[in-house]
Coordinates of C-alpha atoms in Angstrom, one line a residue:
M1 CA 9.7 9.1 -54.5
N2 CA 8.9 12.9 -55.5
K3 CA 10.4 15.8 -53.3
H4 CA 7.0 16.4 -51.3
E5 CA 7.1 12.5 -50.4
N6 CA 10.6 13.1 -49.6
T7 CA 9.8 15.9 -47.3
W8 CA 7.3 13.7 -45.6
A9 CA 10.1 10.7 -44.9
T10 CA 12.0 13.2 -43.8
Y11 CA 9.7 14.7 -41.2
Q12 CA 8.4 11.3 -40.3
A13 CA 11.8 10.4 -39.4
A14 CA 12.3 13.1 -37.1
W15 CA 9.7 11.1 -34.8
R16 CA 12.4 8.4 -34.5
D17 CA 14.6 8.0 -31.2
F18 CA 17.5 10.5 -32.3
A19 CA 19.6 12.6 -30.3
A20 CA 18.5 15.9 -30.1
D21 CA 20.6 17.6 -32.7
E22 CA 20.0 14.9 -35.0
R23 CA 16.0 15.5 -35.0
H24 CA 16.6 19.1 -35.2
H25 CA 18.4 18.8 -38.5
L26 CA 15.7 16.3 -39.8
L27 CA 12.8 19.0 -39.1
T28 CA 14.9 22.0 -40.3
Q29 CA 15.0 19.9 -43.7
S30 CA 11.2 19.1 -43.7
V31 CA 9.3 21.9 -41.6
A32 CA 9.1 25.7 -42.8
A33 CA 10.9 28.0 -39.7
E34 CA 7.1 28.8 -38.8
G35 CA 5.5 25.4 -39.4
H36 CA 2.7 24.3 -37.1
H37 CA 1.9 20.9 -35.9
L38 CA -0.9 19.8 -33.8
D39 CA -2.6 16.4 -32.9
S40 CA -5.1 15.3 -30.2
R41 CA -2.3 15.4 -27.5
G42 CA -1.2 19.4 -28.0
E43 CA 0.8 21.7 -30.6
A44 CA 3.9 23.2 -31.4
H45 CA 4.6 26.3 -33.5
G46 CA 8.1 26.7 -35.0
V47 CA 10.8 24.0 -35.3
D48 CA 12.4 24.6 -32.2
E49 CA 9.1 23.7 -29.8
L50 CA 8.3 20.9 -32.5
A51 CA 11.7 19.3 -31.6
N52 CA 10.7 19.6 -28.0
Y53 CA 7.6 18.3 -28.5
I54 CA 8.8 15.1 -30.3
T55 CA 11.3 14.5 -27.8
A56 CA 8.5 14.5 -25.0
F57 CA 6.6 12.3 -27.0
R58 CA 9.6 9.9 -27.4
T59 CA 9.6 9.4 -23.7
S60 CA 6.0 7.6 -23.7
A61 CA 6.6 5.6 -26.5
P62 CA 10.7 4.8 -26.5
G63 CA 11.6 2.6 -29.6
S64 CA 8.3 2.9 -31.3
I65 CA 8.3 3.7 -35.0
F66 CA 5.6 5.2 -37.2
K67 CA 5.5 3.5 -40.8
D68 CA 2.9 4.8 -43.6
Y69 CA 1.0 2.5 -45.7
R70 CA -0.6 5.3 -47.9
Y71 CA 0.5 8.5 -49.0
L72 CA -1.4 10.8 -51.2
E73 CA -0.4 14.2 -52.2
H74 CA -1.8 17.1 -54.6
H75 CA -1.8 20.8 -54.9
D76 CA 0.7 21.0 -52.2
Q77 CA -1.1 19.0 -49.6
A78 CA -0.6 15.5 -48.6
I79 CA -2.7 12.8 -46.5
A80 CA -0.7 10.0 -44.7
N81 CA -1.9 6.8 -43.1
W82 CA 0.2 5.4 -40.7
T83 CA 0.8 3.0 -38.1
L84 CA 2.6 3.4 -34.8
N85 CA 4.7 0.1 -33.6
G86 CA 6.3 -0.8 -30.3
S87 CA 9.9 -1.7 -30.2
D88 CA 8.3 -5.0 -29.7
G89 CA 7.1 -4.7 -33.6
L90 CA 3.4 -4.6 -32.1
L91 CA 0.8 -2.2 -33.5
L92 CA 0.1 0.5 -30.6
T93 CA -2.3 2.6 -32.8
K94 CA -3.1 3.6 -36.0
G95 CA -3.6 7.3 -37.7
A96 CA -3.4 9.9 -40.5
S97 CA -1.9 13.1 -41.0
H98 CA -2.7 15.8 -43.1
A99 CA 0.2 18.3 -44.1
R100 CA 0.4 21.6 -46.2
S101 CA 3.6 23.0 -48.2
G102 CA 2.1 26.4 -48.8
G103 CA 4.0 26.5 -52.2
G104 CA 7.1 25.2 -51.3
V105 CA 8.8 21.6 -50.2
E106 CA 8.8 22.7 -46.4
L107 CA 5.8 21.4 -44.3
T108 CA 3.8 24.4 -43.2
E109 CA 0.9 22.6 -41.4
I110 CA 0.5 19.5 -40.1
A111 CA -2.3 17.7 -38.4
G112 CA -2.0 14.3 -36.7
F113 CA -5.4 11.9 -36.1
F114 CA -4.6 9.2 -33.8
L115 CA -7.5 6.7 -35.0
A116 CA -7.4 3.9 -32.2

């Protein structure tokens, strides 16, 4: 796993059921302070806002987990195809995310797309 894929894995781990301080720590390790996340449900600017956004999402899908089934990257950009499975392991939806790291390792822009 290269450094960009490690960063993505850390970011994605922040979407799991963690206490607020652990989620914030994972995000500070993977998202630039001014990072921007958006998806069809809303958007968040900066690590603090993103941590709150994820916490709100977790209340709508407790115990669920994102799993990548494809990760591609080049030139400080990445695409990840993923599934969101419920706590019972059943598929809730599929999706894709596009991320940019802006020349560094931390993610500066993340766009998520729910496909089903």
